[in-house]
mmCIF file of C-alpha atoms in Angstrom:
data_model
loop_
_atom_site.group_PDB
_atom_site.id
_atom_site.type_symbol
_atom_site.label_atom_id
_atom_site.label_comp_id
_atom_site.label_asym_id
_atom_site.label_seq_id
_atom_site.Cartn_x
_atom_site.Cartn_y
_atom_site.Cartn_z
ATOM 1 C CA UNK A 1 145.544 89.095 -96.838
ATOM 2 C CA UNK A 2 147.636 88.621 -93.714
ATOM 3 C CA UNK A 3 150.372 86.010 -94.092
ATOM 4 C CA UNK A 4 152.335 84.237 -91.386
ATOM 5 C CA UNK A 5 155.457 82.361 -92.401
ATOM 6 C CA UNK A 6 156.705 79.552 -90.169
ATOM 7 C CA UNK A 7 160.021 77.750 -90.575
ATOM 8 C CA UNK A 8 161.124 75.078 -90.689
ATOM 9 C CA UNK A 9 158.155 72.991 -91.807
ATOM 10 C CA UNK A 10 159.826 69.789 -90.709
ATOM 11 C CA UNK A 11 162.791 69.095 -88.475
ATOM 12 C CA UNK A 12 164.382 65.956 -87.091
ATOM 13 C CA UNK A 13 166.814 66.315 -84.223
ATOM 14 C CA UNK A 14 168.653 64.129 -81.782
ATOM 15 C CA UNK A 15 167.698 63.889 -78.119
ATOM 16 C CA UNK A 16 169.393 66.517 -76.043
ATOM 17 C CA UNK A 17 169.764 69.083 -78.804
ATOM 18 C CA UNK A 18 167.839 72.322 -79.220
ATOM 19 C CA UNK A 19 165.610 73.370 -82.078
ATOM 20 C CA UNK A 20 164.487 76.874 -83.021
ATOM 21 C CA UNK A 21 161.227 77.544 -84.847
ATOM 22 C CA UNK A 22 160.586 80.940 -86.427
ATOM 23 C CA UNK A 23 157.258 82.644 -86.954
ATOM 24 C CA UNK A 24 157.147 85.790 -89.102
ATOM 25 C CA UNK A 25 154.260 88.041 -90.016
ATOM 26 C CA UNK A 26 155.082 89.006 -93.591
ATOM 27 C CA UNK A 27 152.743 91.888 -94.316
ATOM 28 C CA UNK A 28 151.571 93.112 -90.952
ATOM 29 C CA UNK A 29 152.783 93.896 -87.467
ATOM 30 C CA UNK A 30 151.739 91.906 -84.433
ATOM 31 C CA UNK A 31 152.423 92.753 -80.802
ATOM 32 C CA UNK A 32 151.130 89.354 -79.807
ATOM 33 C CA UNK A 33 151.720 85.935 -81.306
ATOM 34 C CA UNK A 34 150.503 82.596 -80.039
ATOM 35 C CA UNK A 35 152.273 79.253 -79.977
ATOM 36 C CA UNK A 36 150.271 76.046 -80.108
ATOM 37 C CA UNK A 37 151.026 72.375 -79.928
ATOM 38 C CA UNK A 38 148.832 69.837 -81.663
ATOM 39 C CA UNK A 39 148.775 66.098 -81.134
ATOM 40 C CA UNK A 40 147.416 63.754 -83.828
ATOM 41 C CA UNK A 41 143.682 64.102 -84.341
ATOM 42 C CA UNK A 42 143.406 66.572 -81.474
ATOM 43 C CA UNK A 43 142.700 70.265 -81.323
ATOM 44 C CA UNK A 44 145.146 73.082 -80.725
ATOM 45 C CA UNK A 45 146.696 73.342 -77.284
ATOM 46 C CA UNK A 46 147.853 76.842 -76.445
ATOM 47 C CA UNK A 47 151.384 76.772 -75.055
ATOM 48 C CA UNK A 48 152.179 80.436 -74.633
ATOM 49 C CA UNK A 49 151.416 83.979 -75.669
ATOM 50 C CA UNK A 50 154.396 85.810 -77.095
ATOM 51 C CA UNK A 51 154.490 89.544 -76.381
ATOM 52 C CA UNK A 52 156.760 91.896 -78.314
ATOM 53 C CA UNK A 53 159.329 93.491 -76.055
ATOM 54 C CA UNK A 54 158.324 91.604 -72.925
ATOM 55 C CA UNK A 55 158.271 88.141 -71.437
ATOM 56 C CA UNK A 56 155.995 85.479 -72.832
ATOM 57 C CA UNK A 57 152.999 84.270 -70.880
ATOM 58 C CA UNK A 58 152.989 80.508 -70.526
ATOM 59 C CA UNK A 59 149.966 78.299 -70.004
ATOM 60 C CA UNK A 60 149.771 76.115 -66.943
ATOM 61 C CA UNK A 61 151.879 73.004 -67.267
ATOM 62 C CA UNK A 62 154.167 74.368 -69.975
ATOM 63 C CA UNK A 63 157.817 74.492 -68.919
ATOM 64 C CA UNK A 64 159.246 77.957 -69.449
ATOM 65 C CA UNK A 65 162.842 76.762 -69.410
ATOM 66 C CA UNK A 66 162.168 74.083 -71.967
ATOM 67 C CA UNK A 67 160.156 76.135 -74.433
ATOM 68 C CA UNK A 68 161.943 79.450 -74.779
ATOM 69 C CA UNK A 69 160.017 82.175 -76.548
ATOM 70 C CA UNK A 70 161.478 85.389 -77.868
ATOM 71 C CA UNK A 71 159.464 88.135 -79.569
ATOM 72 C CA UNK A 72 162.177 90.541 -80.574
ATOM 73 C CA UNK A 73 160.257 92.581 -83.132
ATOM 74 C CA UNK A 74 156.732 93.273 -84.301
ATOM 75 C CA UNK A 75 157.129 90.711 -87.070
ATOM 76 C CA UNK A 76 159.141 87.889 -85.539
ATOM 77 C CA UNK A 77 158.636 85.418 -82.710
ATOM 78 C CA UNK A 78 160.761 82.338 -82.094
ATOM 79 C CA UNK A 79 160.165 79.170 -80.113
ATOM 80 C CA UNK A 80 163.213 77.205 -79.022
ATOM 81 C CA UNK A 81 162.729 73.685 -77.745
ATOM 82 C CA UNK A 82 165.720 73.109 -75.495
ATOM 83 C CA UNK A 83 167.217 69.719 -74.667
ATOM 84 C CA UNK A 84 164.591 68.037 -76.792
ATOM 85 C CA UNK A 85 163.333 64.570 -75.940
ATOM 86 C CA UNK A 86 161.161 62.158 -77.937
ATOM 87 C CA UNK A 87 158.078 63.212 -75.977
ATOM 88 C CA UNK A 88 158.534 66.719 -77.396
ATOM 89 C CA UNK A 89 157.839 65.356 -80.855
ATOM 90 C CA UNK A 90 154.717 67.097 -82.071
ATOM 91 C CA UNK A 91 153.230 69.611 -84.487
ATOM 92 C CA UNK A 92 153.908 73.200 -83.421
ATOM 93 C CA UNK A 93 151.917 76.094 -84.900
ATOM 94 C CA UNK A 94 152.085 79.843 -84.421
ATOM 95 C CA UNK A 95 149.426 82.457 -85.049
ATOM 96 C CA UNK A 96 149.105 86.225 -85.078
ATOM 97 C CA UNK A 97 146.632 88.989 -85.820
ATOM 98 C CA UNK A 98 147.343 92.452 -87.208
ATOM 99 C CA UNK A 99 147.541 95.253 -84.666
ATOM 100 C CA UNK A 100 145.215 97.285 -86.840
ATOM 101 C CA UNK A 101 141.941 95.967 -88.146
ATOM 102 C CA UNK A 102 139.777 93.096 -87.022
ATOM 103 C CA UNK A 103 139.279 89.695 -88.534
ATOM 104 C CA UNK A 104 140.602 86.377 -87.451
ATOM 105 C CA UNK A 105 143.992 85.109 -86.484
ATOM 106 C CA UNK A 106 146.351 83.965 -89.201
ATOM 107 C CA UNK A 107 148.227 80.740 -88.633
ATOM 108 C CA UNK A 108 151.596 79.596 -89.838
ATOM 109 C CA UNK A 109 151.870 76.362 -91.778
ATOM 110 C CA UNK A 110 153.191 74.506 -88.744
ATOM 111 C CA UNK A 111 156.404 72.693 -87.856
ATOM 112 C CA UNK A 112 156.570 68.939 -87.504
ATOM 113 C CA UNK A 113 159.240 68.196 -84.900
ATOM 114 C CA UNK A 114 160.583 64.675 -84.552
ATOM 115 C CA UNK A 115 163.093 63.955 -81.807
ATOM 116 C CA UNK A 116 165.046 60.727 -82.217
ATOM 117 C CA UNK B 1 135.950 80.274 -68.310
ATOM 118 C CA UNK B 2 135.110 80.234 -72.004
ATOM 119 C CA UNK B 3 133.965 76.918 -73.414
ATOM 120 C CA UNK B 4 133.532 75.739 -76.978
ATOM 121 C CA UNK B 5 131.929 72.434 -77.947
ATOM 122 C CA UNK B 6 131.819 71.240 -81.527
ATOM 123 C CA UNK B 7 129.597 68.508 -82.898
ATOM 124 C CA UNK B 8 129.689 66.062 -84.426
ATOM 125 C CA UNK B 9 133.289 64.975 -83.886
ATOM 126 C CA UNK B 10 133.288 63.352 -87.301
ATOM 127 C CA UNK B 11 130.982 63.560 -90.275
ATOM 128 C CA UNK B 12 130.934 61.558 -93.467
ATOM 129 C CA UNK B 13 128.954 62.866 -96.421
ATOM 130 C CA UNK B 14 128.403 61.889 -99.989
ATOM 131 C CA UNK B 15 129.327 64.458 -102.588
ATOM 132 C CA UNK B 16 126.391 66.833 -102.959
ATOM 133 C CA UNK B 17 124.856 65.923 -99.587
ATOM 134 C CA UNK B 18 124.409 69.172 -97.676
ATOM 135 C CA UNK B 19 124.829 69.290 -93.896
ATOM 136 C CA UNK B 20 125.714 71.502 -90.944
ATOM 137 C CA UNK B 21 128.424 71.582 -88.303
ATOM 138 C CA UNK B 22 127.643 72.944 -84.853
ATOM 139 C CA UNK B 23 129.688 75.082 -82.480
ATOM 140 C CA UNK B 24 128.142 75.738 -79.062
ATOM 141 C CA UNK B 25 129.836 78.271 -76.845
ATOM 142 C CA UNK B 26 129.747 79.771 -73.381
ATOM 143 C CA UNK B 27 131.538 83.081 -72.940
ATOM 144 C CA UNK B 28 131.331 86.208 -70.850
ATOM 145 C CA UNK B 29 130.831 88.797 -73.535
ATOM 146 C CA UNK B 30 131.493 87.519 -77.028
ATOM 147 C CA UNK B 31 134.058 89.560 -78.898
ATOM 148 C CA UNK B 32 134.126 87.297 -81.945
ATOM 149 C CA UNK B 33 133.578 83.738 -83.162
ATOM 150 C CA UNK B 34 135.943 82.289 -85.733
ATOM 151 C CA UNK B 35 135.756 79.377 -88.116
ATOM 152 C CA UNK B 36 138.854 77.727 -89.524
ATOM 153 C CA UNK B 37 139.590 74.882 -91.874
ATOM 154 C CA UNK B 38 142.604 72.652 -91.212
ATOM 155 C CA UNK B 39 144.055 70.149 -93.659
ATOM 156 C CA UNK B 40 146.287 67.336 -92.347
ATOM 157 C CA UNK B 41 149.803 68.495 -91.581
ATOM 158 C CA UNK B 42 148.996 72.160 -92.129
ATOM 159 C CA UNK B 43 148.097 75.161 -90.038
ATOM 160 C CA UNK B 44 144.459 76.262 -89.780
ATOM 161 C CA UNK B 45 143.148 78.460 -92.583
ATOM 162 C CA UNK B 46 140.877 81.337 -91.609
ATOM 163 C CA UNK B 47 137.329 81.164 -92.980
ATOM 164 C CA UNK B 48 135.001 83.556 -91.146
ATOM 165 C CA UNK B 49 134.621 85.898 -88.197
ATOM 166 C CA UNK B 50 131.166 86.511 -86.743
ATOM 167 C CA UNK B 51 130.603 89.239 -84.187
ATOM 168 C CA UNK B 52 126.931 89.370 -83.243
ATOM 169 C CA UNK B 53 123.826 87.196 -83.159
ATOM 170 C CA UNK B 54 122.017 87.127 -86.473
ATOM 171 C CA UNK B 55 125.141 87.692 -88.507
ATOM 172 C CA UNK B 56 125.799 85.443 -91.494
ATOM 173 C CA UNK B 57 128.767 85.082 -93.821
ATOM 174 C CA UNK B 58 129.249 83.042 -96.966
ATOM 175 C CA UNK B 59 132.158 81.769 -98.984
ATOM 176 C CA UNK B 60 131.577 79.453 -101.902
ATOM 177 C CA UNK B 61 129.771 76.381 -100.500
ATOM 178 C CA UNK B 62 130.151 77.481 -96.878
ATOM 179 C CA UNK B 63 127.810 79.644 -94.846
ATOM 180 C CA UNK B 64 128.346 80.522 -91.189
ATOM 181 C CA UNK B 65 125.577 81.729 -88.900
ATOM 182 C CA UNK B 66 125.579 82.918 -85.304
ATOM 183 C CA UNK B 67 123.100 82.976 -82.419
ATOM 184 C CA UNK B 68 123.681 83.910 -78.794
ATOM 185 C CA UNK B 69 124.555 80.322 -77.912
ATOM 186 C CA UNK B 70 125.870 78.648 -81.035
ATOM 187 C CA UNK B 71 127.155 78.916 -84.545
ATOM 188 C CA UNK B 72 126.517 76.706 -87.517
ATOM 189 C CA UNK B 73 128.711 76.090 -90.522
ATOM 190 C CA UNK B 74 126.443 75.022 -93.343
ATOM 191 C CA UNK B 75 128.010 73.145 -96.229
ATOM 192 C CA UNK B 76 125.934 73.115 -99.395
ATOM 193 C CA UNK B 77 126.534 70.427 -102.033
ATOM 194 C CA UNK B 78 129.974 69.553 -100.677
ATOM 195 C CA UNK B 79 132.781 68.259 -102.840
ATOM 196 C CA UNK B 80 135.619 65.896 -101.879
ATOM 197 C CA UNK B 81 137.978 68.869 -101.641
ATOM 198 C CA UNK B 82 135.899 70.178 -98.740
ATOM 199 C CA UNK B 83 137.202 67.269 -96.663
ATOM 200 C CA UNK B 84 139.118 68.718 -93.704
ATOM 201 C CA UNK B 85 138.839 69.411 -90.004
ATOM 202 C CA UNK B 86 136.773 72.489 -89.225
ATOM 203 C CA UNK B 87 137.660 74.377 -86.070
ATOM 204 C CA UNK B 88 135.585 76.901 -84.173
ATOM 205 C CA UNK B 89 137.039 79.428 -81.740
ATOM 206 C CA UNK B 90 135.708 82.264 -79.575
ATOM 207 C CA UNK B 91 137.273 85.386 -78.183
ATOM 208 C CA UNK B 92 135.636 87.088 -75.244
ATOM 209 C CA UNK B 93 135.652 90.108 -72.981
ATOM 210 C CA UNK B 94 139.011 91.701 -72.480
ATOM 211 C CA UNK B 95 140.963 88.622 -73.513
ATOM 212 C CA UNK B 96 142.614 88.396 -76.906
ATOM 213 C CA UNK B 97 143.325 84.724 -76.452
ATOM 214 C CA UNK B 98 140.951 82.577 -78.504
ATOM 215 C CA UNK B 99 139.460 79.365 -77.097
ATOM 216 C CA UNK B 100 139.258 76.565 -79.633
ATOM 217 C CA UNK B 101 136.872 73.666 -79.895
ATOM 218 C CA UNK B 102 138.124 70.158 -80.668
ATOM 219 C CA UNK B 103 136.968 70.371 -84.267
ATOM 220 C CA UNK B 104 134.762 68.392 -86.646
ATOM 221 C CA UNK B 105 136.484 66.056 -89.057
ATOM 222 C CA UNK B 106 134.593 66.131 -92.352
ATOM 223 C CA UNK B 107 135.041 63.539 -95.072
ATOM 224 C CA UNK B 108 133.199 63.940 -98.347
ATOM 225 C CA UNK B 109 133.078 60.847 -100.499
ATOM 226 C CA UNK B 110 132.903 61.157 -104.300
#
């Protein structure tokens, strides 16, 4: 089955620093990947749609300059949280679906970001 | 705008006590309805995709059904390891962006 690898699984960083999260589709190609944020005991909040070879599409209220998304290849998308602050602490999850074939979206295992 | 409402928000069952989770949706042209399971601290795990009313899919103790307005996830004789949050999502029309419900938190007591 389709596998999405997300790294790191946990990261602690100091306020003001930047953190990069990687999302890789291991056995399929994806022109589109999605980045979500999830608060405790709440559902997934879509942050942005990552498009291979073009700019990401951000949801309303999500700061483009703070959450930088790069989708450089058909198997890799990255989310960089720039100048992180404690309020950015959250669980970040990516997802993707194979270009060919139907079925559901495959999610990464998530990244727990803690900004201290 | 697509809308997905899941009920109940939380459900506690005894081991072996069968029940159903509901996902009501409003979309303009359903492309697909998805069910996921999410364990704490992990990403959602894909369970089923349903495409048209009347369709049913099964996996072990889980069975998903679909009508034109809602989907049910039936859990037969659940075990403690079935405890998780179950998420429902829909994809509609020309959009490939799924809309998620808030989920049902299921706890199965031994």
